[in-house]
PDB file of C-alpha atoms in Angstrom:
ATOM      1  CA  GLY A 398     -14.042   1.066 -12.584  1.00  0.00           C
ATOM      2  CA  GLU A 399     -11.165   1.149 -10.137  1.00  0.00           C
ATOM      3  CA  ASN A 400     -12.651   2.567  -6.982  1.00  0.00           C
ATOM      4  CA  VAL A 401     -12.660   1.377  -3.388  1.00  0.00           C
ATOM      5  CA  GLU A 402     -14.371   3.323  -0.633  1.00  0.00           C
ATOM      6  CA  GLN A 403     -13.347   2.782   2.976  1.00  0.00           C
ATOM      7  CA  HIS A 404     -15.300   3.740   6.094  1.00  0.00           C
ATOM      8  CA  PRO A 405     -14.980   5.055   8.680  1.00  0.00           C
ATOM      9  CA  SER A 406     -11.986   7.346   8.238  1.00  0.00           C
ATOM     10  CA  THR A 407     -11.379   7.377  11.995  1.00  0.00           C
ATOM     11  CA  LEU A 408     -12.442   4.955  14.706  1.00  0.00           C
ATOM     12  CA  SER A 409     -11.948   5.254  18.418  1.00  0.00           C
ATOM     13  CA  VAL A 410     -12.665   2.319  20.734  1.00  0.00           C
ATOM     14  CA  GLN A 411     -11.975   1.256  24.285  1.00  0.00           C
ATOM     15  CA  GLU A 412      -9.542  -1.560  24.900  1.00  0.00           C
ATOM     16  CA  GLY A 413     -11.367  -4.865  24.698  1.00  0.00           C
ATOM     17  CA  ASP A 414     -14.065  -3.596  22.339  1.00  0.00           C
ATOM     18  CA  SER A 415     -14.453  -4.754  18.746  1.00  0.00           C
ATOM     19  CA  ALA A 416     -13.682  -2.660  15.669  1.00  0.00           C
ATOM     20  CA  VAL A 417     -15.103  -3.044  12.179  1.00  0.00           C
ATOM     21  CA  ILE A 418     -13.878  -1.337   9.026  1.00  0.00           C
ATOM     22  CA  LYS A 419     -15.754  -1.692   5.751  1.00  0.00           C
ATOM     23  CA  CYS A 420     -14.729  -1.275   2.132  1.00  0.00           C
ATOM     24  CA  THR A 421     -16.977  -1.214  -0.896  1.00  0.00           C
ATOM     25  CA  TYR A 422     -15.873  -1.671  -4.470  1.00  0.00           C
ATOM     26  CA  SER A 423     -17.338  -1.490  -7.952  1.00  0.00           C
ATOM     27  CA  ASP A 424     -15.493  -4.058 -10.089  1.00  0.00           C
ATOM     28  CA  SER A 425     -17.497  -7.282  -9.986  1.00  0.00           C
ATOM     29  CA  ALA A 426     -14.488  -9.223 -11.290  1.00  0.00           C
ATOM     30  CA  SER A 427     -12.443  -8.485  -8.157  1.00  0.00           C
ATOM     31  CA  ASN A 428     -11.426 -11.659  -6.339  1.00  0.00           C
ATOM     32  CA  TYR A 429      -8.552 -10.759  -4.012  1.00  0.00           C
ATOM     33  CA  PHE A 430      -9.028  -8.522  -0.979  1.00  0.00           C
ATOM     34  CA  PRO A 431      -6.040  -7.738   1.258  1.00  0.00           C
ATOM     35  CA  TRP A 432      -5.817  -5.569   4.359  1.00  0.00           C
ATOM     36  CA  TYR A 433      -2.665  -3.674   5.319  1.00  0.00           C
ATOM     37  CA  LYS A 434      -1.768  -2.144   8.676  1.00  0.00           C
ATOM     38  CA  GLN A 435       0.500   0.867   9.003  1.00  0.00           C
ATOM     39  CA  GLU A 436       1.688   1.778  12.471  1.00  0.00           C
ATOM     40  CA  LEU A 437       2.823   5.331  13.108  1.00  0.00           C
ATOM     41  CA  GLY A 438       6.113   5.985  11.336  1.00  0.00           C
ATOM     42  CA  LYS A 439       6.301   2.443   9.977  1.00  0.00           C
ATOM     43  CA  ARG A 440       5.803   0.720   6.670  1.00  0.00           C
ATOM     44  CA  PRO A 441       2.464  -0.879   5.653  1.00  0.00           C
ATOM     45  CA  GLN A 442       2.275  -4.608   6.295  1.00  0.00           C
ATOM     46  CA  LEU A 443      -0.218  -7.207   5.141  1.00  0.00           C
ATOM     47  CA  ILE A 444      -2.231  -8.523   8.068  1.00  0.00           C
ATOM     48  CA  ILE A 445      -4.858 -10.663   6.363  1.00  0.00           C
ATOM     49  CA  ASP A 446      -6.284 -11.295   2.924  1.00  0.00           C
ATOM     50  CA  ILE A 447      -9.185 -13.204   1.427  1.00  0.00           C
ATOM     51  CA  ARG A 448      -9.911 -14.600  -1.981  1.00  0.00           C
ATOM     52  CA  SER A 449     -13.393 -14.776  -3.430  1.00  0.00           C
ATOM     53  CA  ASN A 450     -13.786 -18.521  -3.068  1.00  0.00           C
ATOM     54  CA  VAL A 451     -14.404 -18.060   0.673  1.00  0.00           C
ATOM     55  CA  GLY A 452     -16.699 -15.755   2.603  1.00  0.00           C
ATOM     56  CA  GLU A 453     -14.684 -15.388   5.796  1.00  0.00           C
ATOM     57  CA  LYS A 454     -11.153 -15.869   7.029  1.00  0.00           C
ATOM     58  CA  LYS A 455      -9.868 -15.626  10.595  1.00  0.00           C
ATOM     59  CA  ASP A 456      -6.439 -15.225  12.121  1.00  0.00           C
ATOM     60  CA  GLN A 457      -6.569 -15.006  15.901  1.00  0.00           C
ATOM     61  CA  ARG A 458      -8.251 -11.691  16.765  1.00  0.00           C
ATOM     62  CA  ILE A 459      -8.655 -10.466  13.212  1.00  0.00           C
ATOM     63  CA  ALA A 460     -11.070 -11.639  10.541  1.00  0.00           C
ATOM     64  CA  VAL A 461     -12.132 -10.537   7.100  1.00  0.00           C
ATOM     65  CA  THR A 462     -15.587 -11.120   5.653  1.00  0.00           C
ATOM     66  CA  LEU A 463     -16.558 -10.819   2.026  1.00  0.00           C
ATOM     67  CA  ASN A 464     -19.947 -10.208   0.435  1.00  0.00           C
ATOM     68  CA  LYS A 465     -19.456 -10.442  -3.318  1.00  0.00           C
ATOM     69  CA  THR A 466     -23.109  -9.845  -4.083  1.00  0.00           C
ATOM     70  CA  ALA A 467     -23.118  -6.538  -2.249  1.00  0.00           C
ATOM     71  CA  LYS A 468     -19.504  -5.818  -3.269  1.00  0.00           C
ATOM     72  CA  HIS A 469     -18.092  -5.113   0.131  1.00  0.00           C
ATOM     73  CA  PHE A 470     -15.546  -6.647   2.496  1.00  0.00           C
ATOM     74  CA  SER A 471     -14.845  -5.873   6.105  1.00  0.00           C
ATOM     75  CA  LEU A 472     -12.057  -6.155   8.648  1.00  0.00           C
ATOM     76  CA  HIS A 473     -13.070  -7.231  12.131  1.00  0.00           C
ATOM     77  CA  ILE A 474     -10.773  -6.858  15.131  1.00  0.00           C
ATOM     78  CA  THR A 475     -11.980  -8.378  18.405  1.00  0.00           C
ATOM     79  CA  GLU A 476     -10.695  -7.749  21.917  1.00  0.00           C
ATOM     80  CA  THR A 477      -8.791  -4.701  20.723  1.00  0.00           C
ATOM     81  CA  GLN A 478      -5.494  -3.825  22.374  1.00  0.00           C
ATOM     82  CA  PRO A 479      -3.490  -0.565  22.370  1.00  0.00           C
ATOM     83  CA  GLU A 480      -1.028  -2.091  19.911  1.00  0.00           C
ATOM     84  CA  ASP A 481      -3.866  -2.360  17.392  1.00  0.00           C
ATOM     85  CA  SER A 482      -3.762   1.445  17.103  1.00  0.00           C
ATOM     86  CA  ALA A 483      -2.698   2.147  13.523  1.00  0.00           C
ATOM     87  CA  VAL A 484      -4.004   3.083  10.102  1.00  0.00           C
ATOM     88  CA  TYR A 485      -5.665   0.220   8.264  1.00  0.00           C
ATOM     89  CA  PHE A 486      -5.947   0.122   4.478  1.00  0.00           C
ATOM     90  CA  CYS A 487      -8.097  -2.159   2.384  1.00  0.00           C
ATOM     91  CA  ALA A 488      -6.988  -2.810  -1.182  1.00  0.00           C
ATOM     92  CA  LEU A 489      -7.866  -4.714  -4.310  1.00  0.00           C
ATOM     93  CA  PRO A 490      -6.304  -5.301  -7.715  1.00  0.00           C
ATOM     94  CA  SER A 491      -7.388  -2.765 -10.308  1.00  0.00           C
ATOM     95  CA  PRO A 492      -8.731  -3.890 -13.684  1.00  0.00           C
ATOM     96  CA  SER A 493      -6.690  -1.221 -15.428  1.00  0.00           C
ATOM     97  CA  GLY A 494      -3.182  -2.371 -16.143  1.00  0.00           C
ATOM     98  CA  GLY A 495      -4.280  -5.989 -16.274  1.00  0.00           C
ATOM     99  CA  TYR A 496      -4.837  -6.316 -12.507  1.00  0.00           C
ATOM    100  CA  ASN A 497      -1.153  -5.693 -11.922  1.00  0.00           C
ATOM    101  CA  LYS A 498      -1.681  -2.836  -9.478  1.00  0.00           C
ATOM    102  CA  LEU A 499      -3.351  -2.562  -6.093  1.00  0.00           C
ATOM    103  CA  ILE A 500      -5.768   0.268  -5.410  1.00  0.00           C
ATOM    104  CA  PHE A 501      -5.807   1.214  -1.731  1.00  0.00           C
ATOM    105  CA  GLY A 502      -8.674   2.645   0.229  1.00  0.00           C
ATOM    106  CA  ALA A 503      -8.196   6.012   1.928  1.00  0.00           C
ATOM    107  CA  GLY A 504      -7.408   4.363   5.246  1.00  0.00           C
ATOM    108  CA  THR A 505      -8.995   4.137   8.695  1.00  0.00           C
ATOM    109  CA  ARG A 506      -7.161   5.548  11.676  1.00  0.00           C
ATOM    110  CA  LEU A 507      -7.955   3.270  14.624  1.00  0.00           C
ATOM    111  CA  ALA A 508      -7.260   4.481  18.147  1.00  0.00           C
ATOM    112  CA  VAL A 509      -7.583   1.977  20.996  1.00  0.00           C
ATOM    113  CA  HIS A 510      -7.765   3.648  24.387  1.00  0.00           C
ATOM    114  CA  PRO A 511      -6.670   1.766  27.515  1.00  0.00           C
TER     115      PRO A 511
ATOM    116  CA  ASP B1469      12.466  -6.177   8.437  1.00  0.00           C
ATOM    117  CA  SER B1470      10.674  -6.881   5.147  1.00  0.00           C
ATOM    118  CA  GLY B1471      13.835  -7.533   3.139  1.00  0.00           C
ATOM    119  CA  VAL B1472      13.131  -4.514   0.926  1.00  0.00           C
ATOM    120  CA  THR B1473      15.680  -1.734   1.188  1.00  0.00           C
ATOM    121  CA  GLN B1474      15.345   1.881   0.173  1.00  0.00           C
ATOM    122  CA  THR B1475      17.914   4.648   0.035  1.00  0.00           C
ATOM    123  CA  PRO B1476      18.204   7.345   1.088  1.00  0.00           C
ATOM    124  CA  LYS B1477      16.049   7.400   4.198  1.00  0.00           C
ATOM    125  CA  HIS B1478      15.689  11.165   4.103  1.00  0.00           C
ATOM    126  CA  LEU B1479      16.188  13.665   1.321  1.00  0.00           C
ATOM    127  CA  ILE B1480      15.957  17.436   1.562  1.00  0.00           C
ATOM    128  CA  THR B1481      16.221  19.459  -1.596  1.00  0.00           C
ATOM    129  CA  ALA B1482      15.065  22.652  -3.258  1.00  0.00           C
ATOM    130  CA  THR B1483      12.337  23.349  -5.779  1.00  0.00           C
ATOM    131  CA  GLY B1484      13.402  22.746  -9.355  1.00  0.00           C
ATOM    132  CA  GLN B1485      15.926  20.081  -8.434  1.00  0.00           C
ATOM    133  CA  ARG B1486      16.073  16.420  -9.467  1.00  0.00           C
ATOM    134  CA  VAL B1487      16.467  13.446  -7.152  1.00  0.00           C
ATOM    135  CA  THR B1488      16.774   9.684  -7.503  1.00  0.00           C
ATOM    136  CA  LEU B1489      15.287   7.222  -5.034  1.00  0.00           C
ATOM    137  CA  ARG B1490      16.593   3.678  -4.985  1.00  0.00           C
ATOM    138  CA  CYS B1491      14.921   0.394  -4.070  1.00  0.00           C
ATOM    139  CA  SER B1492      16.209  -3.157  -3.780  1.00  0.00           C
ATOM    140  CA  PRO B1493      13.468  -5.798  -3.678  1.00  0.00           C
ATOM    141  CA  ARG B1494      13.389  -8.930  -1.558  1.00  0.00           C
ATOM    142  CA  SER B1495      15.476 -11.763  -2.863  1.00  0.00           C
ATOM    143  CA  GLY B1496      13.397 -13.684  -5.393  1.00  0.00           C
ATOM    144  CA  ASP B1497      10.781 -10.994  -5.955  1.00  0.00           C
ATOM    145  CA  LEU B1498      10.379  -9.893  -9.557  1.00  0.00           C
ATOM    146  CA  SER B1499       7.852  -7.075  -9.110  1.00  0.00           C
ATOM    147  CA  VAL B1500       8.595  -3.632  -7.771  1.00  0.00           C
ATOM    148  CA  TYR B1501       5.933  -1.034  -6.989  1.00  0.00           C
ATOM    149  CA  TRP B1502       6.323   2.642  -6.148  1.00  0.00           C
ATOM    150  CA  TYR B1503       3.843   4.536  -3.966  1.00  0.00           C
ATOM    151  CA  GLN B1504       3.562   8.122  -2.792  1.00  0.00           C
ATOM    152  CA  GLN B1505       2.133   8.896   0.654  1.00  0.00           C
ATOM    153  CA  SER B1506       1.586  12.543   1.498  1.00  0.00           C
ATOM    154  CA  LEU B1507       0.998  13.684   5.076  1.00  0.00           C
ATOM    155  CA  ASP B1508      -2.050  11.951   6.516  1.00  0.00           C
ATOM    156  CA  GLN B1509      -2.919  10.634   3.090  1.00  0.00           C
ATOM    157  CA  GLY B1510      -3.355   7.197   1.652  1.00  0.00           C
ATOM    158  CA  LEU B1511      -1.070   5.210  -0.598  1.00  0.00           C
ATOM    159  CA  GLN B1512      -1.089   6.522  -4.145  1.00  0.00           C
ATOM    160  CA  PHE B1513       0.171   3.993  -6.668  1.00  0.00           C
ATOM    161  CA  LEU B1514       2.735   5.398  -9.069  1.00  0.00           C
ATOM    162  CA  ILE B1515       4.144   2.596 -11.189  1.00  0.00           C
ATOM    163  CA  GLN B1516       4.930  -1.124 -11.265  1.00  0.00           C
ATOM    164  CA  TYR B1517       7.722  -3.078 -12.916  1.00  0.00           C
ATOM    165  CA  TYR B1518       7.964  -6.826 -13.408  1.00  0.00           C
ATOM    166  CA  ASN B1519      11.294  -8.378 -14.310  1.00  0.00           C
ATOM    167  CA  GLY B1520      12.523  -5.186 -15.923  1.00  0.00           C
ATOM    168  CA  GLU B1521       9.373  -4.245 -17.794  1.00  0.00           C
ATOM    169  CA  GLU B1522       6.775  -1.625 -16.936  1.00  0.00           C
ATOM    170  CA  ARG B1523       3.476  -3.396 -16.202  1.00  0.00           C
ATOM    171  CA  ALA B1524       1.134  -0.817 -14.707  1.00  0.00           C
ATOM    172  CA  LYS B1525       0.986   2.913 -14.278  1.00  0.00           C
ATOM    173  CA  GLY B1526      -0.958   5.092 -11.871  1.00  0.00           C
ATOM    174  CA  ASN B1527      -1.366   8.846 -11.839  1.00  0.00           C
ATOM    175  CA  ILE B1528       2.359   9.368 -12.127  1.00  0.00           C
ATOM    176  CA  LEU B1529       3.383  12.864 -13.146  1.00  0.00           C
ATOM    177  CA  GLU B1530       5.343  13.353 -16.358  1.00  0.00           C
ATOM    178  CA  ARG B1531       8.134  14.844 -14.231  1.00  0.00           C
ATOM    179  CA  PHE B1532       8.524  11.438 -12.576  1.00  0.00           C
ATOM    180  CA  SER B1533      10.061   8.394 -14.205  1.00  0.00           C
ATOM    181  CA  ALA B1534      11.256   5.004 -13.070  1.00  0.00           C
ATOM    182  CA  GLN B1535      13.083   1.949 -14.267  1.00  0.00           C
ATOM    183  CA  GLN B1536      13.982  -1.533 -13.103  1.00  0.00           C
ATOM    184  CA  PHE B1537      17.460  -2.778 -13.837  1.00  0.00           C
ATOM    185  CA  PRO B1538      18.638  -6.307 -14.788  1.00  0.00           C
ATOM    186  CA  ASP B1539      19.578  -6.989 -11.152  1.00  0.00           C
ATOM    187  CA  LEU B1540      15.933  -6.085 -10.319  1.00  0.00           C
ATOM    188  CA  HIS B1541      16.668  -3.007  -8.261  1.00  0.00           C
ATOM    189  CA  SER B1542      14.595   0.003  -9.204  1.00  0.00           C
ATOM    190  CA  GLU B1543      15.051   3.750  -9.250  1.00  0.00           C
ATOM    191  CA  LEU B1544      12.427   6.478  -9.151  1.00  0.00           C
ATOM    192  CA  ASN B1545      13.522   9.777 -10.655  1.00  0.00           C
ATOM    193  CA  LEU B1546      11.722  12.970  -9.659  1.00  0.00           C
ATOM    194  CA  SER B1547      12.577  16.132 -11.573  1.00  0.00           C
ATOM    195  CA  SER B1548      11.591  19.804 -11.541  1.00  0.00           C
ATOM    196  CA  LEU B1549      10.564  19.281  -7.956  1.00  0.00           C
ATOM    197  CA  GLU B1550       7.726  21.306  -6.463  1.00  0.00           C
ATOM    198  CA  LEU B1551       6.735  21.880  -2.851  1.00  0.00           C
ATOM    199  CA  GLY B1552       3.793  19.526  -3.332  1.00  0.00           C
ATOM    200  CA  ASP B1553       6.128  16.646  -4.123  1.00  0.00           C
ATOM    201  CA  SER B1554       7.135  16.504  -0.466  1.00  0.00           C
ATOM    202  CA  ALA B1555       5.977  13.086   0.715  1.00  0.00           C
ATOM    203  CA  LEU B1556       6.992   9.627   1.842  1.00  0.00           C
ATOM    204  CA  TYR B1557       7.845   7.418  -1.108  1.00  0.00           C
ATOM    205  CA  PHE B1558       7.507   3.695  -0.567  1.00  0.00           C
ATOM    206  CA  CYS B1559       8.818   0.894  -2.673  1.00  0.00           C
ATOM    207  CA  ALA B1560       7.258  -2.545  -2.365  1.00  0.00           C
ATOM    208  CA  SER B1561       8.099  -5.869  -3.927  1.00  0.00           C
ATOM    209  CA  SER B1562       6.257  -9.108  -4.565  1.00  0.00           C
ATOM    210  CA  ILE B1563       6.812 -12.401  -6.328  1.00  0.00           C
ATOM    211  CA  GLY B1564       4.310 -11.583  -9.057  1.00  0.00           C
ATOM    212  CA  GLY B1565       1.445  -9.195  -9.630  1.00  0.00           C
ATOM    213  CA  ALA B1566      -1.142  -7.606  -7.415  1.00  0.00           C
ATOM    214  CA  TYR B1567      -2.556 -10.932  -6.207  1.00  0.00           C
ATOM    215  CA  ASN B1568       0.586 -11.535  -4.147  1.00  0.00           C
ATOM    216  CA  GLU B1569       1.549 -10.023  -0.808  1.00  0.00           C
ATOM    217  CA  GLN B1570       3.494  -6.820  -1.216  1.00  0.00           C
ATOM    218  CA  PHE B1571       6.450  -6.241   1.096  1.00  0.00           C
ATOM    219  CA  PHE B1572       7.130  -2.585   1.714  1.00  0.00           C
ATOM    220  CA  GLY B1573      10.452  -0.912   2.253  1.00  0.00           C
ATOM    221  CA  PRO B1574      11.017   1.640   5.029  1.00  0.00           C
ATOM    222  CA  GLY B1575      10.339   4.544   2.675  1.00  0.00           C
ATOM    223  CA  THR B1576      12.222   7.654   1.622  1.00  0.00           C
ATOM    224  CA  ARG B1577      10.996  10.911   3.116  1.00  0.00           C
ATOM    225  CA  LEU B1578      11.412  13.682   0.571  1.00  0.00           C
ATOM    226  CA  THR B1579      11.225  17.294   1.680  1.00  0.00           C
ATOM    227  CA  VAL B1580      11.220  19.992  -0.983  1.00  0.00           C
ATOM    228  CA  LEU B1581      11.985  23.473   0.330  1.00  0.00           C
TER     229      LEU B1581
END
């Protein structure tokens, strides 16, 4: 099926803490897992993505981990800063339509408090 | 700036009316996607075009239609507008299909009164 569940829906952390957002999916053929960040009043932007031939990918303070067996992938943000406050969406290509469309999770609103 | 442009930025209209939203993709991108984002909601996929052809459809209402022109710009037509159609409509473009990074435009905020 074409379903991706994202948790939590809201996350509040203190500056400097870590934040983890998790997405689970049902299509075992999925092999591309992007994360998008949408700041208030702005457009979504890709921040990191992972393909299924690797289990983890890092880019400075952000990382994505993938567990294909359990069908979940997670976004990790370390040493959070106020500018990390935004809505984060996971996504994956949907099998319907020949994997031409991305299905987005419901989003996680992250608030980083100074 | 993503390189994707959308016009108009804001649109206010009345129920029952018809509007057209326009999107120009990044130079070199062949795919255009349309999304609807209602207040505090996620990104709902509407439709995708690749090089002028429809490739994928989401839960797009029959009152909505879209097309991609030979110059690759795209238009989303919304007709018989209802209050519930009020939302932010994003266009995104990518080189190919869903396995490529999507670059989003600034969005068109539609308000139906």
